[in-house]
XYZ file of C-alpha atoms in Angstrom:
779
model
C 57.403 42.011 -51.597
C 54.885 41.259 -48.912
C 53.584 37.833 -48.162
C 50.958 36.684 -50.640
C 47.480 36.483 -49.205
C 45.712 33.146 -49.190
C 43.045 32.910 -51.804
C 39.575 33.482 -50.420
C 36.455 31.954 -51.867
C 34.397 34.121 -54.109
C 31.401 35.905 -52.693
C 28.997 34.070 -54.996
C 30.479 30.727 -53.975
C 29.887 31.437 -50.277
C 26.313 32.571 -50.973
C 25.558 29.422 -52.917
C 27.219 27.268 -50.290
C 25.142 28.773 -47.470
C 21.855 28.431 -49.386
C 22.538 24.810 -50.199
C 23.641 24.042 -46.634
C 20.493 25.517 -45.075
C 18.270 23.634 -47.500
C 20.228 20.471 -46.742
C 19.718 20.895 -42.997
C 15.967 21.327 -43.503
C 15.626 18.045 -45.414
C 17.614 15.700 -43.185
C 15.568 12.612 -42.221
C 15.538 11.027 -38.763
C 16.109 7.345 -38.127
C 17.080 5.609 -34.911
C 16.829 2.071 -33.592
C 15.837 3.328 -30.135
C 12.638 5.128 -31.119
C 9.708 4.190 -33.286
C 9.727 7.251 -35.555
C 11.868 5.804 -38.314
C 12.226 7.933 -41.454
C 10.410 10.790 -39.708
C 10.974 14.358 -40.834
C 11.691 17.230 -38.490
C 13.248 20.661 -39.148
C 15.550 21.750 -36.349
C 15.271 25.550 -36.375
C 18.175 25.810 -33.932
C 20.429 24.140 -36.495
C 19.136 26.449 -39.220
C 20.132 29.529 -37.217
C 23.133 27.762 -35.644
C 22.169 28.665 -32.078
C 22.119 26.645 -28.872
C 18.926 24.887 -27.774
C 18.474 27.252 -24.841
C 19.553 30.428 -26.647
C 17.793 33.594 -25.526
C 15.855 35.904 -27.840
C 18.696 38.446 -28.012
C 21.166 35.827 -29.203
C 18.660 34.509 -31.738
C 17.983 37.979 -33.102
C 21.693 38.719 -33.344
C 22.422 35.493 -35.232
C 19.467 36.106 -37.557
C 20.754 39.507 -38.556
C 24.212 38.063 -39.135
C 22.790 35.550 -41.586
C 20.580 38.097 -43.292
C 22.190 41.488 -43.444
C 25.940 41.533 -42.845
C 28.503 42.441 -45.506
C 29.556 39.807 -47.989
C 33.193 40.842 -48.147
C 35.693 39.015 -45.984
C 39.461 39.049 -45.648
C 41.423 35.904 -46.201
C 41.985 35.424 -42.493
C 38.225 35.152 -41.944
C 38.221 32.131 -44.233
C 40.166 30.150 -41.626
C 37.629 31.157 -38.996
C 34.857 29.891 -41.228
C 36.689 26.639 -41.727
C 37.164 26.166 -37.995
C 33.640 26.969 -36.868
C 31.882 25.498 -39.890
C 29.801 28.530 -40.767
C 28.851 29.322 -37.156
C 29.470 32.982 -37.811
C 29.028 32.924 -41.545
C 27.921 36.392 -42.663
C 26.367 36.190 -46.074
C 23.206 37.606 -47.436
C 20.447 35.206 -48.430
C 17.912 37.606 -49.810
C 17.060 36.648 -53.427
C 17.910 40.154 -54.562
C 21.519 39.606 -53.454
C 21.809 35.852 -53.848
C 21.106 34.449 -57.298
C 21.308 30.775 -56.327
C 18.212 28.760 -57.210
C 17.711 27.741 -53.555
C 18.401 31.164 -52.081
C 14.746 32.124 -51.811
C 13.905 28.842 -50.002
C 16.895 29.260 -47.682
C 15.865 32.853 -46.936
C 12.338 31.711 -46.019
C 13.722 28.931 -43.808
C 15.924 31.381 -41.892
C 13.030 33.786 -41.493
C 10.726 30.983 -40.290
C 13.389 29.806 -37.853
C 13.699 33.306 -36.406
C 9.905 33.682 -36.156
C 9.547 30.343 -34.371
C 12.405 30.754 -31.902
C 11.679 34.377 -31.003
C 7.962 33.857 -30.299
C 7.291 32.433 -26.814
C 4.318 30.228 -27.646
C 5.825 28.926 -30.880
C 9.134 28.295 -29.131
C 7.370 26.266 -26.442
C 5.554 24.170 -29.038
C 8.805 23.667 -30.949
C 10.648 22.526 -27.819
C 7.927 19.992 -27.045
C 8.056 18.712 -30.612
C 11.865 18.597 -30.495
C 11.793 16.429 -27.345
C 9.801 13.825 -29.236
C 12.710 13.193 -31.573
C 15.434 13.363 -28.934
C 16.983 9.943 -28.301
C 18.344 9.423 -24.799
C 20.514 6.536 -25.907
C 22.107 8.551 -28.690
C 22.022 11.725 -26.571
C 20.961 13.733 -29.614
C 18.352 14.029 -32.348
C 19.362 11.115 -34.614
C 19.498 12.817 -37.991
C 20.637 10.509 -40.767
C 24.181 11.366 -41.835
C 24.039 11.664 -45.634
C 26.753 12.660 -47.990
C 27.137 16.342 -48.676
C 24.878 17.615 -51.433
C 26.250 17.423 -54.952
C 26.285 21.165 -55.408
C 28.041 21.781 -52.125
C 31.290 23.264 -53.444
C 32.142 25.586 -50.652
C 35.055 25.430 -48.265
C 35.395 22.367 -46.057
C 36.741 22.254 -42.543
C 40.408 21.653 -42.179
C 40.885 18.062 -41.068
C 44.604 18.373 -40.433
C 44.742 18.868 -36.726
C 47.856 19.788 -34.865
C 49.226 17.316 -32.325
C 47.748 19.214 -29.388
C 44.324 19.365 -31.038
C 44.370 15.618 -31.625
C 45.242 14.973 -27.977
C 42.389 17.196 -26.818
C 39.986 15.444 -29.164
C 41.065 12.045 -27.797
C 40.504 13.245 -24.238
C 37.037 14.529 -25.159
C 36.176 11.206 -26.788
C 37.266 9.351 -23.671
C 35.190 11.585 -21.434
C 32.152 11.012 -23.640
C 32.600 7.249 -23.382
C 32.943 7.349 -19.580
C 29.957 9.692 -19.279
C 27.897 7.248 -21.326
C 28.859 4.379 -18.978
C 27.966 6.438 -15.885
C 24.633 7.478 -17.427
C 23.744 3.852 -18.166
C 24.565 2.848 -14.583
C 22.415 5.638 -13.158
C 19.556 4.664 -15.427
C 19.759 1.027 -14.342
C 19.859 2.050 -10.675
C 16.806 4.260 -11.093
C 14.852 1.432 -12.685
C 15.639 -0.879 -9.768
C 14.230 1.552 -7.194
C 10.592 1.772 -6.189
C 10.448 5.298 -7.559
C 10.459 5.520 -11.310
C 13.024 7.430 -13.416
C 12.794 11.113 -14.107
C 9.556 12.179 -15.756
C 10.043 13.391 -19.325
C 7.201 15.662 -20.420
C 8.141 15.193 -24.039
C 7.678 11.459 -23.789
C 4.409 11.943 -21.985
C 2.991 14.394 -24.525
C 3.876 12.050 -27.330
C 1.703 9.279 -25.941
C -1.395 8.873 -28.060
C -4.541 9.513 -26.110
C -7.538 7.416 -26.981
C -11.016 8.753 -26.500
C -11.723 5.528 -24.662
C -9.320 3.864 -22.250
C -5.661 4.806 -21.907
C -2.757 2.336 -22.126
C -1.502 0.642 -18.992
C 0.930 2.897 -17.197
C 4.464 1.672 -16.578
C 5.837 3.405 -13.458
C 9.406 2.725 -14.576
C 9.003 5.268 -17.371
C 8.741 8.309 -15.143
C 9.768 9.941 -11.904
C 7.105 12.322 -10.749
C 7.846 15.802 -9.612
C 6.266 16.764 -6.295
C 3.030 18.703 -6.180
C 2.780 20.927 -3.122
C -0.971 21.191 -3.471
C -1.530 22.856 -0.122
C -5.074 23.917 0.530
C -5.323 27.596 1.376
C -8.962 28.094 2.165
C -11.409 26.154 4.285
C -14.651 25.255 2.576
C -17.379 27.711 3.492
C -19.623 26.577 6.317
C -23.358 26.315 6.033
C -24.930 29.735 6.203
C -27.549 28.574 8.676
C -24.998 27.766 11.355
C -23.010 30.908 10.630
C -26.086 32.960 11.499
C -27.050 30.818 14.452
C -23.756 30.497 16.267
C -21.101 32.349 14.342
C -18.815 33.380 17.201
C -18.740 29.997 18.882
C -18.332 28.249 15.548
C -15.310 30.324 14.573
C -13.718 29.767 17.964
C -14.244 26.058 17.607
C -12.698 25.865 14.153
C -9.288 26.793 15.479
C -6.554 28.678 13.691
C -5.143 25.980 11.414
C -6.075 26.499 7.770
C -5.884 22.907 6.541
C -8.889 21.023 7.937
C -7.481 17.524 7.738
C -4.372 18.005 9.817
C -5.546 20.718 12.175
C -5.664 20.529 15.942
C -9.010 21.989 16.848
C -9.619 24.174 19.837
C -12.879 22.686 21.070
C -14.991 25.536 22.418
C -18.679 25.121 21.695
C -22.134 25.387 23.195
C -23.211 22.515 25.429
C -19.590 21.388 25.598
C -18.601 19.820 28.901
C -15.107 20.141 30.294
C -12.798 17.330 29.222
C -11.850 14.558 31.595
C -9.344 15.623 34.226
C -10.166 19.326 33.869
C -12.194 19.630 37.088
C -10.864 22.068 39.606
C -10.290 19.266 42.104
C -9.392 15.630 41.553
C -10.588 12.909 43.923
C -7.595 13.195 46.237
C -8.128 16.934 46.546
C -11.812 16.317 47.259
C -10.951 13.963 50.098
C -8.457 16.401 51.550
C -10.974 19.206 51.332
C -13.574 17.189 53.232
C -10.974 16.169 55.788
C -9.907 19.764 56.375
C -13.498 20.777 56.960
C -14.087 18.101 59.606
C -11.739 15.548 61.183
C -13.500 13.161 63.543
C -11.967 12.915 66.992
C -11.021 9.243 66.596
C -9.360 9.776 63.254
C -12.038 8.229 61.032
C -15.702 8.646 60.379
C -18.107 5.823 61.137
C -21.284 5.595 59.145
C -20.156 7.884 56.367
C -22.949 8.498 53.874
C -20.417 8.011 51.090
C -18.371 4.821 51.600
C -15.774 5.760 48.975
C -14.669 8.897 50.855
C -11.748 8.082 53.149
C -10.904 10.996 55.414
C -7.334 11.658 56.400
C -6.324 11.214 60.012
C -5.300 14.280 61.882
C -5.376 16.096 65.207
C -8.628 15.790 67.131
C -11.085 18.565 66.494
C -14.692 19.301 67.417
C -17.002 17.830 64.746
C -18.836 20.410 62.660
C -21.736 18.437 61.260
C -23.136 21.129 58.934
C -19.740 21.783 57.404
C -19.137 18.082 57.045
C -22.422 17.534 55.209
C -21.542 20.426 52.922
C -18.174 18.824 52.211
C -19.773 15.496 51.379
C -22.213 17.230 49.024
C -19.301 19.002 47.329
C -17.399 15.755 46.928
C -20.409 14.028 45.382
C -21.112 16.966 43.031
C -17.539 17.128 41.768
C -17.415 13.372 41.329
C -20.621 13.551 39.304
C -19.235 16.314 37.084
C -16.031 14.358 36.618
C -17.987 11.265 35.588
C -20.105 13.182 33.095
C -17.171 15.019 31.556
C -14.748 12.133 31.576
C -16.612 8.918 30.995
C -19.577 10.308 29.096
C -17.165 12.287 26.977
C -16.112 9.000 25.419
C -19.289 9.157 23.344
C -18.224 12.400 21.641
C -16.397 10.958 18.673
C -16.191 14.353 16.955
C -14.070 15.667 19.828
C -11.387 13.110 19.072
C -9.549 14.045 15.900
C -7.689 11.345 13.991
C -3.925 11.828 14.184
C -3.158 12.275 10.485
C 0.056 13.626 9.013
C 0.613 15.438 5.683
C 1.675 13.171 2.848
C 5.342 13.527 1.864
C 4.692 12.447 -1.736
C 2.224 13.807 -4.282
C 1.440 13.057 -7.921
C -1.201 14.236 -10.359
C -3.547 12.026 -12.336
C -2.416 13.898 -15.454
C 0.928 12.155 -15.164
C -0.827 8.831 -15.646
C -2.513 9.915 -18.847
C -5.818 11.197 -17.453
C -7.695 13.686 -19.622
C -10.152 16.097 -18.005
C -12.398 16.746 -20.984
C -15.475 14.980 -19.588
C -15.404 12.484 -22.490
C -12.239 10.416 -22.138
C -12.655 7.467 -19.782
C -9.949 7.678 -17.094
C -10.600 4.474 -15.144
C -7.286 2.838 -16.064
C -5.369 6.071 -15.421
C -6.823 6.283 -11.895
C -6.229 2.590 -11.246
C -2.624 2.905 -12.393
C -2.090 5.977 -10.231
C -3.401 4.200 -7.131
C -1.336 1.115 -7.950
C 1.796 3.216 -8.228
C 1.103 5.027 -4.943
C 0.931 1.731 -3.054
C 4.732 1.789 -3.051
C 4.657 4.841 -0.734
C 2.589 3.167 1.996
C 5.679 2.570 4.138
C 7.071 6.048 3.391
C 4.378 8.174 4.990
C 1.775 7.658 2.287
C 1.059 9.747 -0.771
C -1.421 12.197 -2.238
C -3.221 11.750 -5.549
C -3.954 15.205 -6.893
C -6.970 15.807 -9.138
C -6.595 19.186 -10.906
C -9.478 21.285 -12.279
C -11.321 19.512 -15.055
C -14.064 16.967 -15.695
C -12.619 13.501 -15.103
C -14.891 10.753 -16.405
C -14.365 7.335 -14.845
C -15.874 4.005 -13.945
C -15.507 2.412 -10.516
C -11.994 2.252 -9.043
C -10.345 1.325 -5.738
C -8.188 3.330 -3.346
C -5.270 2.106 -1.259
C -4.093 2.582 2.326
C -2.205 5.691 3.466
C -3.583 7.722 0.576
C -5.081 11.194 0.231
C -7.340 11.827 -2.746
C -7.255 15.619 -3.177
C -9.788 17.320 -5.466
C -8.767 20.865 -6.304
C -11.270 23.658 -6.805
C -12.989 23.056 -10.131
C -12.093 19.351 -10.186
C -15.074 17.084 -10.874
C -14.850 13.294 -10.828
C -17.731 12.083 -13.016
C -19.253 8.630 -12.887
C -19.784 7.008 -16.260
C -23.334 6.548 -17.533
C -22.350 3.196 -19.052
C -23.186 0.351 -16.614
C -20.367 -1.748 -18.094
C -17.890 0.667 -16.499
C -19.216 -0.233 -13.040
C -17.971 -3.576 -11.787
C -20.530 -6.090 -10.499
C -19.679 -7.578 -7.082
C -21.174 -9.915 -4.504
C -23.728 -8.574 -1.998
C -22.665 -7.572 1.486
C -22.710 -10.545 3.912
C -24.962 -8.721 6.392
C -27.603 -8.232 3.678
C -27.406 -11.476 1.728
C -28.509 -9.791 -1.520
C -28.698 -6.428 -3.174
C -30.902 -3.867 -1.456
C -33.111 -3.337 -4.494
C -32.741 -6.611 -6.413
C -31.749 -10.152 -5.415
C -28.243 -11.198 -6.328
C -25.085 -9.111 -6.924
C -24.808 -5.344 -6.921
C -22.895 -2.678 -8.804
C -19.651 -1.631 -7.144
C -19.486 1.966 -5.965
C -17.645 4.660 -7.910
C -14.842 5.068 -5.316
C -14.100 2.028 -3.150
C -11.891 0.947 -0.297
C -11.617 -2.604 1.057
C -9.649 -3.398 4.221
C -7.841 -0.082 4.083
C -6.309 2.133 6.737
C -5.595 5.853 6.877
C -7.437 7.127 3.799
C -8.462 10.753 3.211
C -10.793 12.144 0.557
C -10.550 15.926 0.659
C -9.833 18.981 -1.426
C -10.643 22.604 -2.063
C -14.371 21.931 -2.498
C -13.952 19.636 -5.487
C -16.940 17.590 -6.618
C -17.806 13.930 -7.103
C -20.733 13.637 -9.516
C -22.440 10.267 -9.931
C -24.589 11.336 -12.907
C -27.437 9.501 -11.256
C -30.157 10.594 -13.691
C -29.794 7.490 -15.862
C -29.795 5.258 -12.784
C -32.949 6.916 -11.443
C -34.695 6.378 -14.772
C -33.695 2.705 -14.788
C -34.889 2.357 -11.192
C -38.256 3.958 -11.880
C -38.749 1.885 -15.040
C -37.704 -1.364 -13.287
C -35.003 -1.962 -15.907
C -32.020 -2.371 -13.576
C -30.016 -5.590 -13.783
C -28.470 -5.182 -10.327
C -28.867 -2.913 -7.315
C -27.662 0.644 -7.908
C -24.111 1.686 -6.984
C -23.075 4.322 -4.461
C -20.587 7.164 -4.812
C -18.121 6.244 -2.034
C -18.006 2.990 -0.090
C -15.437 1.778 2.428
C -15.647 -1.803 3.661
C -13.776 -3.212 6.679
C -11.585 -0.123 6.831
C -10.183 2.028 9.638
C -9.272 5.704 10.029
C -11.200 7.250 7.160
C -11.587 11.018 6.713
C -13.884 12.677 4.173
C -13.947 16.465 4.148
C -14.257 19.597 2.006
C -15.785 17.761 -0.954
C -19.197 18.050 -2.597
C -21.181 14.976 -3.615
C -23.944 15.357 -6.190
C -26.347 13.106 -8.094
C -25.467 9.805 -6.453
C -27.174 6.788 -8.027
C -28.165 5.628 -4.494
C -26.049 6.335 -1.376
C -23.409 9.069 -1.293
C -21.108 7.882 1.518
C -21.401 4.314 2.810
C -18.931 3.127 5.475
C -19.753 -0.528 6.176
C -17.930 -2.682 8.771
C -15.635 0.314 9.422
C -14.118 2.038 12.451
C -13.011 5.603 13.094
C -14.708 7.408 10.238
C -14.816 11.220 10.276
C -17.007 13.099 7.774
C -17.017 16.877 8.044
C -17.374 20.015 5.925
C -19.169 18.155 3.154
C -22.035 19.161 0.887
C -24.303 16.425 -0.443
C -27.092 17.096 -2.935
C -29.551 15.156 -5.052
C -32.781 16.506 -6.568
C -35.851 16.208 -4.309
C -37.511 13.817 -6.751
C -34.504 11.493 -7.028
C -35.750 8.047 -5.905
C -34.336 6.727 -2.645
C -31.117 8.730 -2.724
C -29.457 8.812 0.692
C -26.701 11.048 2.067
C -24.498 9.268 4.634
C -25.139 5.670 5.763
C -23.031 4.371 8.693
C -23.623 0.623 8.401
C -22.415 -1.898 10.996
C -19.655 0.556 11.873
C -18.384 2.158 15.051
C -16.761 5.393 16.168
C -18.286 7.602 13.499
C -18.328 11.404 13.422
C -20.534 13.419 11.052
C -20.344 17.169 11.532
C -20.439 20.575 9.860
C -22.183 19.242 6.766
C -25.133 20.178 4.573
C -27.178 17.337 3.085
C -30.218 17.645 0.839
C -31.394 14.487 -0.939
C -34.504 12.721 -2.147
C -34.850 10.206 0.708
C -32.870 10.035 3.988
C -30.155 12.587 4.743
C -28.404 10.408 7.378
C -29.450 6.799 7.884
C -27.954 4.399 10.440
C -28.123 0.691 9.547
C -26.659 -2.656 10.648
C -27.788 -5.528 8.452
C -30.951 -7.127 7.144
C -32.917 -9.799 9.019
C -31.225 -13.213 9.384
C -28.122 -12.016 7.506
C -27.600 -9.074 9.831
C -28.297 -11.209 12.903
C -25.771 -13.800 11.712
C -23.101 -11.221 10.875
C -23.663 -9.644 14.269
C -21.881 -6.304 13.926
C -23.756 -3.308 15.374
C -23.541 0.356 14.537
C -22.319 2.022 17.720
C -20.706 5.179 19.066
C -21.913 7.571 16.384
C -21.748 11.338 16.917
C -23.730 13.688 14.667
C -23.544 17.431 15.221
C -23.736 20.789 13.448
C -25.540 19.436 10.398
C -28.123 20.982 8.085
C -30.389 18.222 6.745
C -33.237 18.021 4.224
C -35.103 15.003 2.841
C -38.060 15.381 0.531
C -39.617 11.927 0.836
C -37.725 10.402 3.755
C -36.300 11.396 7.103
C -33.583 13.881 7.965
C -32.168 11.323 10.428
C -33.356 7.722 10.296
C -32.505 4.573 12.224
C -33.131 1.324 10.301
C -35.110 -0.266 9.034
C -32.192 -2.613 8.357
C -30.943 -2.742 11.958
C -30.625 -6.468 12.718
C -27.063 -6.137 13.992
C -28.117 -3.467 16.504
C -27.768 0.300 16.838
C -26.644 1.873 20.131
C -24.744 4.685 21.811
C -25.741 7.444 19.414
C -25.390 11.163 20.149
C -27.116 13.731 17.922
C -26.780 17.416 18.800
C -27.012 20.875 17.252
C -28.768 19.897 14.023
C -31.236 21.782 11.826
C -33.859 19.734 9.988
C -35.826 21.537 7.293
C -38.206 20.868 4.411
C -38.419 17.156 5.162
C -41.166 14.576 5.243
C -40.023 13.477 8.715
C -37.452 14.824 11.113
C -36.247 11.859 13.196
C -37.526 8.361 12.520
C -36.936 4.890 13.988
C -37.908 2.057 11.640
C -38.179 -1.676 12.228
C -40.506 -4.647 11.904
C -40.982 -8.242 12.999
C -38.204 -10.522 11.830
C -35.503 -7.898 12.170
C -34.230 -8.859 15.599
C -31.505 -6.568 16.839
C -32.055 -3.428 18.867
C -32.081 0.361 18.815
C -31.198 1.725 22.228
C -29.146 4.282 24.152
C -29.812 7.101 21.707
C -29.530 10.704 22.913
C -30.802 13.562 20.712
C -30.566 17.178 21.854
C -30.634 20.746 20.545
C -32.658 20.246 17.380
C -34.370 22.834 15.192
C -37.183 21.739 12.863
C -38.836 23.845 10.176
C -41.382 22.872 7.519
C -41.425 19.229 8.545
C -44.482 17.036 8.021
C -43.764 14.571 10.859
C -41.413 15.663 13.630
C -40.781 12.272 15.333
C -41.656 8.740 14.359
C -41.038 5.232 15.680
C -42.574 2.651 13.372
C -42.692 -1.084 14.166
C -44.318 -2.067 10.855
C -41.791 -0.613 8.412
C -39.645 -2.392 5.860
C -39.552 -5.538 3.736
C -37.557 -8.760 4.017
C -34.692 -10.043 1.843
C -36.327 -13.446 1.357
C -38.667 -15.937 3.021
C -36.006 -17.298 5.388
C -36.434 -14.638 8.056
C -37.656 -15.564 11.529
C -40.946 -13.873 12.347
C -40.223 -14.390 16.048
C -37.038 -12.316 15.849
C -38.444 -9.232 17.549
C -36.512 -5.968 17.677
C -35.967 -4.078 20.932
C -36.493 -0.300 20.990
C -35.439 1.141 24.328
C -33.749 4.106 26.040
C -34.299 6.874 23.521
C -34.110 10.449 24.780
C -35.109 13.523 22.769
C -34.765 16.923 24.392
C -34.342 20.638 23.671
C -36.281 20.743 20.405
C -37.819 23.777 18.732
C -40.029 23.300 15.676
C -42.168 25.487 13.422
C -44.730 24.677 10.728
C -45.019 21.048 11.822
C -47.958 18.982 10.552
C -47.757 16.080 13.062
C -45.733 16.140 16.254
C -45.144 12.411 16.628
C -46.282 8.936 15.620
C -45.072 6.087 17.857
C -46.468 2.688 16.817
C -44.600 -0.166 18.456
C -44.884 -3.935 18.150
C -47.463 -5.640 20.334
C -45.104 -8.480 21.250
C -42.225 -6.068 21.838
C -43.411 -2.562 22.814
C -41.091 0.408 22.530
C -39.906 1.401 26.019
C -38.107 4.225 27.814
C -38.989 6.910 25.261
C -38.158 10.160 27.064
C -39.212 13.574 25.725
C -38.366 16.834 27.477
C -38.266 20.541 26.687
C -39.883 20.240 23.253
C -41.916 23.021 21.634
C -43.533 22.386 18.274
C -45.627 24.962 16.443
C -48.178 23.086 14.358
C -49.292 24.186 10.916
C -52.950 25.128 10.286
C -53.446 21.891 8.325
C -52.578 19.741 11.346
C -55.380 17.338 12.319
C -53.877 15.225 15.099
C -50.652 16.067 16.876
C -49.738 12.671 18.387
C -50.441 9.013 17.576
C -49.288 6.278 19.983
C -49.638 2.503 20.354
C -47.505 -0.173 22.040
C -45.141 2.399 23.450
C -44.178 3.456 26.990
C -42.389 6.684 27.866
C -42.225 9.871 29.884
C -42.355 13.519 29.000
C -41.948 16.955 30.531
C -42.357 20.448 29.082
C -43.614 19.110 25.750
C -45.916 21.289 23.601
C -48.311 20.114 22.324
C -48.846 17.560 25.077
C -48.085 14.010 23.934
C -50.418 11.044 24.083
C -50.995 9.417 27.512
C -48.590 6.564 26.810
C -45.789 9.129 26.630
C -47.119 11.486 29.290
C -45.909 9.848 32.487
C -44.294 12.141 35.010
C -40.724 12.836 34.065
C -39.477 13.338 37.605
C -40.923 10.012 38.748
C -39.165 8.020 36.022
C -36.009 10.059 35.538
C -33.740 7.077 36.220
C -35.317 5.215 33.281
C -34.281 7.862 30.749
C -31.074 7.481 28.831
C -28.564 10.284 29.416
C -24.893 10.879 28.813
C -24.184 9.663 32.335
C -25.924 6.376 31.527
C -23.754 6.171 28.455
C -20.704 6.312 30.702
C -22.024 3.719 33.123
C -23.418 1.513 30.370
C -26.629 0.857 32.248
C -30.063 2.295 32.813
C -33.350 0.975 34.015
C -36.359 0.630 31.762
C -39.964 1.585 32.172
């Protein structure tokens, strides 16, 4: 007789067992001391189908068909397999037509739902995110509660009698698990002690409840942030006006590097002088050239017309006086060119790019809980992000990435060695609730708020005593939502002076580029007490009727570059300031070495470029070139009054185009109010050494109004090569009082006070050469 086969369970018993087991798996509760979701319920579809967490669709489909459609008959040997793998490959039908158990229909639906969820990409992704919520890192699993087997579970049970070898292997596995747990705990503790936070878990992040108001304080130790290589691929489009006017030169000047912040520009432009040291001959070569032309017989030249030229000794030759005079003239000419290109070139701040390096670290504001729906307030998320990025200051700095979306926020501060990058479609929105804007003390050089006595609202984006900060992007936008502020201003219902969009105070090496600014409550960009600020490729806009909105305001700052930008606002497009009356005089910091070029400017009620009227700290060494001023009340205006003190001098303006401008030039000595009654009426401002040349204007109502102060007339106003086409409504082209200047080739002819012969008083006019020498005589 053959060996008797082991008894196998009946088919109906296996069917019932599988139905009960699947229903049991679907009802297991979750409870764990490490997470807060005690007694939560979650159906693990992977356990229902008995597949791995990362199983592919083919494996899921194969396992589904095994559970649903395979034969019910099995040999006795298969029973041992079932015992060993605990139903991993159990092949029983669950369809109610073939399974008469009371829970068969529910089990069949669960298996079908599991297959539908795991085989569909979107549902699988949502399931995985939900599954991560219930995954406990400490337990290293989903902590399902281990209950006793169901009462009607009468099927086969796994064989618990292991052989000796199996027991040894199980012991080894248990030991490895224990050691792995120790190592994991050590790594986790080490990660928490580092400045970087532990690995970011998107499941934990998605589980955080998002309030429609503020978000909870971010704990950097909860996450490690994955890098964001948000490399900008396209330079923001330049203003169409300058593309038409000087497209070839402009493109040459932009250089070949695609990222504007870290590029090394190839400076080739109109009116560009050669850089220092680029002359064909240096001074030694000049001397040698003159010496070769004529060596005096005694080895030196007595009575040389140029005492700084020392001729080399050599063999006696016959003096050639004409050649010698030509050599001296050549030496003087080359020395003059070298002085203009070298020393005067120091005033071209836009030619000197800041040496900035790409940031080695980058994080997104989303990782700090920010929500870009335009409704959720993200102030705390931004503050937490900046606070976290402070830790990278000594590691090359970091980049804070703002993805597309509408990111509502109140005022927040930046930190040093930071790049704020706004991607295309990203809009940072200022809150319309004044309580979200911090109230701070007035600036020391003003003594009070500009519009109201006392404190002022802090700007939307701020930097105090920072270094190496960049605000850039792929033409992202910063929107101040200034409409409510303008209404409050017009209705005189403000509690404090209006805020600005961006303000840096006592900071160095600031770059703002490739970003649009719209609807500022007051100023758009306000560097105050700063050095080395570079603003380029920006677009600034506010409606023409917006009250006293201003584009860029360099204030008591030095070494400023503003270029390649388009600004259209309600009041002044660019306004240079340096403090208010006795407060500005006491603070004593001027605005100096400012370079403005390649800008398109419009100002409905103000001036395209204004100086003052708050100029008590002084304004000097200003170069404005290659600008287009259109649709403005005034083109270029100098404002001051008695009690200001200070000065506005050494200002050089060239290559200007005006169109549809009411007043081309203005210098007003009776403009502006005072902060209080403590000002000194005898503090008289000095307006001197202002040169305006190479100007072409059309549809101009008034060419110029120059009204100085009787006790302190405006002096050394030099106008040359200016052609203005007046509109038919023009009544009087020039108005002058208490002003002294010269002019040449000016149409229409200026008033007599400005009509002195240019050639007779050329030395009194401020030029780039005077800027190098730091001196010039006055009329």
